[in-house]
Tab-separated table of N, CA and C in Angstrom:
chain	number	residue	atom	x	y	z
A	273	MET	N	-21.922	-78.712	33.445
A	273	MET	CA	-21.569	-78.742	34.349
A	273	MET	C	-23.154	-78.067	34.872
A	274	ILE	N	-23.026	-79.492	36.109
A	274	ILE	CA	-24.258	-79.375	36.378
A	274	ILE	C	-24.144	-78.610	38.109
A	275	ASP	N	-24.932	-78.566	38.061
A	275	ASP	CA	-25.612	-77.323	39.664
A	275	ASP	C	-26.057	-78.096	40.594
A	276	ASN	N	-25.354	-77.871	41.866
A	276	ASN	CA	-26.040	-78.799	42.828
A	276	ASN	C	-27.099	-78.533	42.467
A	277	GLY	N	-27.774	-78.076	42.512
A	277	GLY	CA	-29.793	-77.953	42.821
A	277	GLY	C	-30.206	-79.771	41.716
A	278	SER	N	-29.354	-79.465	40.831
A	278	SER	CA	-29.869	-80.681	40.327
A	278	SER	C	-29.068	-81.347	40.331
A	279	LEU	N	-27.977	-82.304	41.377
A	279	LEU	CA	-27.654	-82.884	41.276
A	279	LEU	C	-28.326	-83.488	42.579
A	280	SER	N	-28.828	-82.659	43.054
A	280	SER	CA	-29.725	-82.576	44.782
A	280	SER	C	-30.707	-83.367	44.237
A	281	TRP	N	-31.716	-83.201	43.354
A	281	TRP	CA	-32.013	-83.634	42.466
A	281	TRP	C	-32.830	-84.929	42.507
A	282	ALA	N	-31.773	-84.727	41.478
A	282	ALA	CA	-31.402	-86.468	40.618
A	282	ALA	C	-31.351	-87.530	41.738
A	283	SER	N	-29.960	-86.995	42.562
A	283	SER	CA	-30.133	-88.281	43.432
A	283	SER	C	-31.309	-88.351	44.178
A	284	ARG	N	-32.094	-87.633	44.366
A	284	ARG	CA	-33.068	-87.961	45.892
A	284	ARG	C	-33.675	-88.807	45.140
A	285	ARG	N	-33.951	-88.461	43.917
A	285	ARG	CA	-34.666	-89.109	42.398
A	285	ARG	C	-34.337	-90.736	42.973
A	286	LEU	N	-33.005	-90.565	42.554
A	286	LEU	CA	-32.235	-92.088	42.365
A	286	LEU	C	-32.416	-92.789	43.355
A	287	ARG	N	-32.421	-92.513	45.309
A	287	ARG	CA	-32.278	-92.897	46.138
A	287	ARG	C	-33.816	-93.475	46.516
A	288	ASP	N	-34.964	-93.177	45.623
A	288	ASP	CA	-36.640	-93.394	45.886
A	288	ASP	C	-36.747	-94.365	44.711
A	289	ILE	N	-35.984	-93.889	43.308
A	289	ILE	CA	-36.419	-94.952	42.886
A	289	ILE	C	-35.380	-96.292	42.725
A	290	ILE	N	-34.133	-96.302	43.266
A	290	ILE	CA	-34.017	-97.439	43.011
A	290	ILE	C	-34.017	-97.921	44.276
A	291	PRO	N	-34.378	-98.615	45.159
A	291	PRO	CA	-35.687	-99.378	46.002
A	291	PRO	C	-37.208	-100.462	45.638
A	292	LEU	N	-37.655	-99.659	44.835
A	292	LEU	CA	-39.220	-99.425	44.360
A	292	LEU	C	-38.473	-100.421	43.280
A	293	ILE	N	-37.687	-100.059	42.296
A	293	ILE	CA	-36.813	-101.381	41.122
A	293	ILE	C	-36.833	-102.184	41.492
A	294	PHE	N	-35.819	-102.505	42.552
A	294	PHE	CA	-35.388	-103.676	42.918
A	294	PHE	C	-36.578	-104.250	43.808
A	295	TRP	N	-37.336	-104.431	44.894
A	295	TRP	CA	-38.262	-104.407	45.378
A	295	TRP	C	-39.433	-105.267	44.452
A	296	MET	N	-39.507	-104.754	43.469
A	296	MET	CA	-40.481	-105.119	41.989
A	296	MET	C	-39.434	-106.658	41.661
A	297	ALA	N	-37.953	-106.224	41.486
A	297	ALA	CA	-37.327	-107.431	41.286
A	297	ALA	C	-37.341	-108.568	42.017
A	298	ILE	N	-37.746	-108.041	43.120
A	298	ILE	CA	-37.476	-109.716	44.281
A	298	ILE	C	-39.217	-109.873	43.933
A	299	ILE	N	-40.272	-109.370	43.678
A	299	ILE	CA	-41.005	-109.893	43.535
A	299	ILE	C	-41.558	-110.802	42.677
A	300	PHE	N	-40.840	-110.516	41.434
A	300	PHE	CA	-40.996	-111.096	40.108
A	300	PHE	C	-40.090	-112.607	40.185
A	301	LEU	N	-38.936	-112.292	41.017
A	301	LEU	CA	-38.169	-113.287	41.090
A	301	LEU	C	-38.216	-114.028	42.229
A	302	LEU	N	-39.340	-113.969	43.105
A	302	LEU	CA	-39.770	-114.970	43.702
A	302	LEU	C	-41.370	-115.625	43.265
A	303	SER	N	-41.950	-115.005	42.177
A	303	SER	CA	-43.018	-115.388	41.914
A	303	SER	C	-42.580	-116.150	40.862
A	304	ALA	N	-41.491	-116.269	40.575
A	304	ALA	CA	-41.179	-117.233	39.028
A	304	ALA	C	-40.890	-118.240	39.769
A	305	GLN	N	-40.934	-118.160	40.851
A	305	GLN	CA	-40.606	-119.983	41.831
A	305	GLN	C	-41.511	-120.635	41.693
A	306	PRO	N	-41.307	-122.287	41.130
A	306	PRO	CA	-42.784	-123.068	41.600
A	306	PRO	C	-42.914	-123.127	42.583
A	307	VAL	N	-41.629	-123.462	44.454
A	307	VAL	CA	-42.127	-123.440	45.366
A	307	VAL	C	-41.492	-122.317	46.004
A	308	LEU	N	-42.079	-121.175	47.225
A	308	LEU	CA	-41.331	-120.921	48.278
A	308	LEU	C	-41.344	-121.288	49.254
A	309	LEU	N	-41.549	-122.184	49.985
A	309	LEU	CA	-41.742	-122.606	51.157
A	309	LEU	C	-42.066	-124.093	50.914
A	310	GLU	N	-42.099	-125.094	51.960
A	310	GLU	CA	-42.651	-125.971	52.284
A	310	GLU	C	-43.893	-126.301	53.842
A	311	PHE	N	-44.656	-126.213	53.347
A	311	PHE	CA	-45.575	-126.340	54.812
A	311	PHE	C	-45.999	-127.482	55.130
A	312	GLN	N	-46.107	-127.779	56.273
A	312	GLN	CA	-46.349	-129.383	57.205
A	312	GLN	C	-48.052	-129.292	56.894
A	313	ASN	N	-49.144	-127.931	57.010
A	313	ASN	CA	-50.174	-127.934	56.630
A	313	ASN	C	-51.217	-127.311	55.991
A	314	GLU	N	-51.604	-126.722	55.972
A	314	GLU	CA	-52.961	-126.289	54.036
A	314	GLU	C	-52.744	-125.330	54.635
A	315	ALA	N	-53.528	-125.041	56.635
A	315	ALA	CA	-53.850	-123.204	57.326
A	315	ALA	C	-52.782	-123.129	57.371
A	316	SER	N	-50.986	-123.115	58.288
A	316	SER	CA	-50.522	-122.433	58.253
A	316	SER	C	-49.887	-121.481	56.472
A	317	GLU	N	-49.865	-123.035	55.368
A	317	GLU	CA	-49.117	-121.909	53.946
A	317	GLU	C	-50.693	-120.850	53.717
A	318	LYS	N	-52.071	-121.115	53.537
A	318	LYS	CA	-52.364	-120.389	53.264
A	318	LYS	C	-52.405	-118.608	54.639
A	319	ILE	N	-52.072	-118.867	55.677
A	319	ILE	CA	-52.014	-117.446	56.623
A	319	ILE	C	-50.454	-116.755	56.064
A	320	PHE	N	-49.303	-118.003	55.794
A	320	PHE	CA	-48.232	-116.807	55.471
A	320	PHE	C	-47.978	-116.585	54.388
A	321	ASN	N	-49.280	-117.546	53.174
A	321	ASN	CA	-48.871	-116.546	52.235
A	321	ASN	C	-49.887	-115.151	51.875
A	322	LYS	N	-50.888	-115.478	52.514
A	322	LYS	CA	-51.923	-114.122	52.078
A	322	LYS	C	-51.188	-113.444	52.946
A	323	LEU	N	-50.351	-112.994	54.428
A	323	LEU	CA	-50.100	-112.463	54.734
A	323	LEU	C	-49.010	-111.410	54.691
A	324	ALA	N	-47.890	-112.448	53.544
A	324	ALA	CA	-47.304	-112.096	52.838
A	324	ALA	C	-47.127	-111.491	51.747
A	325	HIS	N	-48.591	-111.564	50.822
A	325	HIS	CA	-48.725	-110.759	50.193
A	325	HIS	C	-49.739	-109.389	50.488
A	326	VAL	N	-50.104	-109.123	51.314
A	326	VAL	CA	-50.326	-107.977	52.441
A	326	VAL	C	-49.125	-107.055	52.350
A	327	LEU	N	-47.852	-107.378	53.517
A	327	LEU	CA	-47.013	-107.142	53.974
A	327	LEU	C	-46.379	-106.806	52.477
A	328	VAL	N	-46.390	-107.463	51.271
A	328	VAL	CA	-45.086	-106.881	50.357
A	328	VAL	C	-45.743	-105.568	48.995
A	329	TYR	N	-47.674	-105.588	49.402
A	329	TYR	CA	-47.058	-105.028	48.344
A	329	TYR	C	-48.122	-103.839	49.107
A	330	ALA	N	-48.274	-103.739	50.635
A	330	ALA	CA	-48.366	-102.309	51.782
A	330	ALA	C	-46.488	-101.703	51.545
A	331	VAL	N	-45.289	-102.641	50.989
A	331	VAL	CA	-44.046	-101.935	50.720
A	331	VAL	C	-43.935	-101.115	49.358
A	332	LEU	N	-44.659	-101.640	48.635
A	332	LEU	CA	-44.491	-101.686	47.385
A	332	LEU	C	-45.739	-100.310	47.145
A	333	ALA	N	-46.645	-100.238	48.201
A	333	ALA	CA	-47.657	-98.843	47.994
A	333	ALA	C	-46.426	-97.590	48.651
A	334	TRP	N	-45.640	-98.101	49.028
A	334	TRP	CA	-45.130	-97.369	50.323
A	334	TRP	C	-44.130	-96.590	49.092
A	335	LEU	N	-43.124	-97.677	48.517
A	335	LEU	CA	-41.526	-97.276	47.581
A	335	LEU	C	-42.844	-96.473	46.173
A	336	TRP	N	-43.700	-96.611	45.827
A	336	TRP	CA	-43.825	-95.932	44.758
A	336	TRP	C	-44.905	-94.655	45.789
A	337	TRP	N	-44.965	-94.481	46.280
A	337	TRP	CA	-45.763	-93.137	46.542
A	337	TRP	C	-44.418	-92.144	47.037
A	338	ARG	N	-42.960	-92.930	47.586
A	338	ARG	CA	-41.955	-92.156	47.456
A	338	ARG	C	-41.047	-92.174	46.275
A	339	ALA	N	-41.925	-92.760	45.604
A	339	ALA	CA	-40.932	-92.491	43.755
A	339	ALA	C	-41.855	-91.402	43.302
A	340	LEU	N	-43.091	-92.083	43.764
A	340	LEU	CA	-43.585	-91.086	43.087
A	340	LEU	C	-43.855	-89.179	42.807
A	341	SER	N	-43.035	-89.010	44.806
A	341	SER	CA	-43.833	-87.234	45.139
A	341	SER	C	-41.958	-87.511	45.898
A	342	ALA	N	-41.086	-86.938	45.536
A	342	ALA	CA	-39.952	-86.537	46.319
A	342	ALA	C	-39.724	-86.016	47.959
A	343	LYS	N	-40.827	-84.675	47.485
A	343	LYS	CA	-41.309	-84.168	48.669
A	343	LYS	C	-42.760	-84.173	49.573
A	344	ARG	N	-42.427	-85.606	49.297
A	344	ARG	CA	-43.806	-86.733	49.947
A	344	ARG	C	-44.652	-86.455	50.301
A	345	GLN	N	-45.516	-85.892	49.577
A	345	GLN	CA	-46.732	-84.895	49.318
A	345	GLN	C	-48.138	-86.143	49.883
A	346	THR	N	-48.002	-85.968	50.351
A	346	THR	CA	-50.136	-86.965	50.574
A	346	THR	C	-50.873	-86.630	50.305
A	347	THR	N	-51.001	-85.981	49.146
A	347	THR	CA	-52.700	-85.904	48.509
A	347	THR	C	-53.286	-87.009	47.847
A	348	TRP	N	-54.220	-86.847	48.115
A	348	TRP	CA	-54.942	-87.890	46.855
A	348	TRP	C	-54.511	-89.002	45.782
A	349	PRO	N	-54.309	-87.649	44.771
A	349	PRO	CA	-53.952	-88.368	44.037
A	349	PRO	C	-52.727	-88.667	43.596
A	350	VAL	N	-51.754	-87.873	43.875
A	350	VAL	CA	-50.392	-89.186	44.439
A	350	VAL	C	-50.431	-90.639	45.297
A	351	LEU	N	-51.451	-90.355	45.981
A	351	LEU	CA	-51.899	-91.608	47.340
A	351	LEU	C	-51.728	-92.238	46.110
A	352	PHE	N	-53.859	-92.274	45.559
A	352	PHE	CA	-54.187	-92.881	44.163
A	352	PHE	C	-52.733	-93.509	43.207
A	353	THR	N	-52.147	-92.641	42.577
A	353	THR	CA	-51.486	-93.033	41.655
A	353	THR	C	-50.670	-94.548	42.031
A	354	ALA	N	-50.031	-94.154	42.898
A	354	ALA	CA	-49.126	-94.997	44.367
A	354	ALA	C	-50.253	-96.538	44.243
A	355	LEU	N	-51.648	-95.953	44.563
A	355	LEU	CA	-52.250	-97.043	44.897
A	355	LEU	C	-52.756	-97.557	43.808
A	356	ALA	N	-53.039	-96.820	42.566
A	356	ALA	CA	-53.173	-98.212	41.394
A	356	ALA	C	-52.238	-98.124	40.470
A	357	LEU	N	-50.744	-97.559	40.673
A	357	LEU	CA	-49.732	-98.839	40.434
A	357	LEU	C	-48.940	-100.032	40.577
A	358	ALA	N	-49.066	-99.846	42.134
A	358	ALA	CA	-49.258	-101.360	43.212
A	358	ALA	C	-50.469	-102.109	43.473
A	359	ILE	N	-51.635	-101.782	42.434
A	359	ILE	CA	-52.292	-102.556	42.245
A	359	ILE	C	-51.708	-103.383	40.810
A	360	LEU	N	-51.737	-102.666	40.193
A	360	LEU	CA	-51.513	-102.811	38.207
A	360	LEU	C	-50.247	-104.079	38.200
A	361	TYR	N	-49.192	-103.701	39.822
A	361	TYR	CA	-48.321	-104.465	39.704
A	361	TYR	C	-48.508	-105.432	40.070
A	362	GLY	N	-49.483	-105.937	40.370
A	362	GLY	CA	-49.715	-107.107	41.449
A	362	GLY	C	-50.471	-108.242	41.037
A	363	ILE	N	-51.074	-108.016	39.358
A	363	ILE	CA	-52.157	-108.403	38.261
A	363	ILE	C	-50.833	-108.712	37.524
A	364	SER	N	-50.240	-107.853	37.492
A	364	SER	CA	-49.259	-108.113	35.988
A	364	SER	C	-48.348	-109.588	36.812
A	365	ASP	N	-48.283	-109.646	38.094
A	365	ASP	CA	-47.511	-110.292	38.928
A	365	ASP	C	-47.946	-112.007	39.128
A	366	GLU	N	-49.864	-111.869	39.273
A	366	GLU	CA	-50.872	-113.010	38.485
A	366	GLU	C	-50.133	-113.577	37.332
A	367	TYR	N	-50.347	-113.044	36.394
A	367	TYR	CA	-50.349	-113.187	35.391
A	367	TYR	C	-48.692	-114.034	35.262
A	368	HIS	N	-48.585	-113.164	35.485
A	368	HIS	CA	-46.646	-113.859	35.072
A	368	HIS	C	-46.682	-115.077	36.210
A	369	GLN	N	-47.663	-115.110	37.452
A	369	GLN	CA	-47.163	-116.400	38.039
A	369	GLN	C	-48.164	-118.514	37.190
A	370	SER	N	-49.103	-117.385	36.083
A	370	SER	CA	-50.166	-118.277	35.470
A	370	SER	C	-49.183	-118.950	34.342
A	371	PHE	N	-47.885	-118.755	33.849
A	371	PHE	CA	-46.507	-118.734	33.888
A	371	PHE	C	-45.854	-119.782	33.629
A	372	VAL	N	-45.779	-119.846	35.453
A	372	VAL	CA	-45.450	-120.476	36.275
A	372	VAL	C	-45.585	-121.415	36.893
A	373	PRO	N	-45.028	-123.270	35.989
A	373	PRO	CA	-45.288	-124.239	36.369
A	373	PRO	C	-45.471	-124.240	37.874
A	374	GLY	N	-46.225	-124.999	38.712
A	374	GLY	CA	-46.323	-125.145	39.835
A	374	GLY	C	-47.107	-124.536	40.561
A	375	ARG	N	-47.476	-122.996	39.622
A	375	ARG	CA	-47.990	-121.444	40.029
A	375	ARG	C	-48.869	-121.344	39.577
A	376	HIS	N	-50.110	-120.915	40.396
A	376	HIS	CA	-51.902	-120.419	39.866
A	376	HIS	C	-51.821	-118.854	39.907
A	377	ALA	N	-52.601	-118.325	39.168
A	377	ALA	CA	-53.022	-116.689	39.019
A	377	ALA	C	-54.510	-116.693	39.923
A	378	ARG	N	-54.543	-115.996	40.810
A	378	ARG	CA	-55.673	-115.843	42.225
A	378	ARG	C	-56.051	-114.742	41.718
A	379	VAL	N	-57.170	-114.356	41.440
A	379	VAL	CA	-58.342	-113.010	42.073
A	379	VAL	C	-58.192	-113.021	43.133
A	380	SER	N	-58.010	-113.842	43.957
A	380	SER	CA	-57.883	-113.524	45.499
A	380	SER	C	-56.051	-113.013	46.449
A	381	ASP	N	-55.555	-113.494	45.457
A	381	ASP	CA	-54.012	-112.672	45.557
A	381	ASP	C	-53.794	-110.995	45.216
A	382	VAL	N	-54.876	-110.844	44.123
A	382	VAL	CA	-54.503	-109.445	43.891
A	382	VAL	C	-55.373	-108.539	45.058
A	383	LEU	N	-56.688	-109.094	45.327
A	383	LEU	CA	-57.120	-108.649	46.657
A	383	LEU	C	-56.402	-108.780	47.977
A	384	PHE	N	-55.635	-109.266	48.251
A	384	PHE	CA	-54.712	-109.477	49.214
A	384	PHE	C	-53.626	-108.287	49.059
A	385	ASP	N	-53.107	-108.702	47.878
A	385	ASP	CA	-52.213	-107.302	47.251
A	385	ASP	C	-53.075	-106.107	47.217
A	386	THR	N	-54.286	-106.071	46.824
A	386	THR	CA	-54.544	-104.474	46.803
A	386	THR	C	-55.113	-104.082	48.624
A	387	SER	N	-55.149	-105.193	49.553
A	387	SER	CA	-55.416	-104.383	50.890
A	387	SER	C	-54.204	-104.041	51.427
A	388	GLY	N	-53.608	-104.445	50.879
A	388	GLY	CA	-52.040	-104.566	51.456
A	388	GLY	C	-51.748	-102.904	51.290
A	389	ALA	N	-51.874	-102.846	49.903
A	389	ALA	CA	-51.349	-101.530	49.595
A	389	ALA	C	-52.303	-100.330	49.759
A	390	LEU	N	-53.692	-100.784	49.796
A	390	LEU	CA	-54.525	-99.753	50.387
A	390	LEU	C	-54.449	-99.053	52.450
A	391	ALA	N	-53.768	-100.227	53.012
A	391	ALA	CA	-53.110	-100.340	53.904
A	391	ALA	C	-52.725	-98.853	54.221
A	392	MET	N	-51.551	-99.193	53.541
A	392	MET	CA	-50.392	-98.466	53.432
A	392	MET	C	-50.579	-96.936	53.285
A	393	ILE	N	-51.612	-96.753	52.513
A	393	ILE	CA	-51.939	-95.533	51.563
A	393	ILE	C	-52.849	-94.896	52.349
A	394	LEU	N	-53.925	-95.551	53.201
A	394	LEU	CA	-54.351	-95.125	54.325
A	394	LEU	C	-53.533	-94.902	55.763
A	395	LEU	N	-52.348	-95.816	55.707
A	395	LEU	CA	-51.400	-94.882	56.597
A	395	LEU	C	-50.745	-93.778	56.570
A	396	ILE	N	-49.879	-94.295	55.158
A	396	ILE	CA	-49.703	-92.826	54.722
A	396	ILE	C	-50.370	-91.209	55.392
A	397	ARG	N	-51.668	-90.958	54.535
A	397	ARG	CA	-52.656	-90.608	54.672
A	397	ARG	C	-52.555	-89.701	56.357
A	398	ALA	N	-52.751	-91.294	57.197
A	398	ALA	CA	-53.605	-90.628	58.570
A	398	ALA	C	-52.152	-90.101	59.901
A	399	ALA	N	-51.396	-90.507	59.282
A	399	ALA	CA	-49.236	-90.573	59.625
A	399	ALA	C	-49.198	-88.778	59.235
A	400	GLU	N	-49.491	-88.287	58.240
A	400	GLU	CA	-49.587	-87.386	57.925
A	400	GLU	C	-50.590	-86.042	58.624
A	401	ARG	N	-51.602	-86.587	59.118
A	401	ARG	CA	-52.708	-85.716	58.870
A	401	ARG	C	-52.489	-85.635	60.697
A	402	ARG	N	-52.006	-86.053	61.467
A	402	ARG	CA	-52.041	-86.756	63.157
A	402	ARG	C	-50.311	-86.606	63.338
A	403	GLN	N	-48.812	-85.562	62.231
A	403	GLN	CA	-47.953	-86.019	62.766
A	403	GLN	C	-47.587	-85.360	64.793
A	404	HIS	N	-48.212	-84.733	64.887
A	404	HIS	CA	-48.495	-84.062	66.281
A	404	HIS	C	-48.185	-85.594	67.018
A	405	LYS	N	-49.372	-86.469	66.246
A	405	LYS	CA	-49.499	-87.724	67.652
A	405	LYS	C	-49.067	-88.753	67.534
A	406	TRP	N	-48.218	-89.163	66.548
A	406	TRP	CA	-47.511	-89.839	66.108
A	406	TRP	C	-46.026	-89.635	64.954
A	407	PRO	N	-45.698	-89.012	65.539
A	407	PRO	CA	-44.737	-88.361	65.246
A	407	PRO	C	-42.974	-89.383	64.874
A	408	VAL	N	-43.230	-90.368	65.986
A	408	VAL	CA	-42.199	-91.549	65.515
A	408	VAL	C	-42.337	-92.078	63.783
A	409	LEU	N	-44.686	-91.954	63.536
A	409	LEU	CA	-44.849	-93.320	62.758
A	409	LEU	C	-44.999	-92.151	61.377
A	410	ALA	N	-44.715	-91.163	61.798
A	410	ALA	CA	-45.029	-89.894	60.639
A	410	ALA	C	-43.174	-89.912	59.783
A	411	ASN	N	-42.632	-89.590	60.649
A	411	ASN	CA	-40.975	-89.625	60.784
A	411	ASN	C	-40.549	-90.720	59.414
A	412	LEU	N	-40.815	-92.160	60.483
A	412	LEU	CA	-40.724	-93.282	59.425
A	412	LEU	C	-40.568	-93.505	58.394
A	413	ILE	N	-42.457	-93.336	58.189
A	413	ILE	CA	-43.637	-93.459	56.111
A	413	ILE	C	-42.533	-92.346	55.642
A	414	SER	N	-41.850	-91.361	56.244
A	414	SER	CA	-41.776	-90.124	55.281
A	414	SER	C	-39.956	-90.195	55.240
A	415	ILE	N	-39.391	-91.203	55.700
A	415	ILE	CA	-37.633	-91.162	55.275
A	415	ILE	C	-37.677	-91.064	53.892
């Protein structure tokens, strides 16, 4: 017989892990495409791609943090672990892209991934520290 406390813990863990796995699968599937979007000029393409890297990996770091910390702890060990896992996934994603025709592995993409993940980690920490000044942001982050 499962007690309600265990079920509650298990359901919370699933609620946090399923979106993480889903997001990582989306990243993997998009990386497997030879061409994502066609652009008229190279500048627009570069801006879009780099911004996409930053935003996608900011979300990934946030999802890793949620999966690692059911109680939404913002301690540096938890935050650094989330950051490291997001960066490692970015590295593995670039490696994966090196096998996709038309795609290339780029160190610069890992740096943009890292900047997005780091920005999210710092935002999580700042929102927790300034809950009284930024209550809406703190509530959004800790969903």
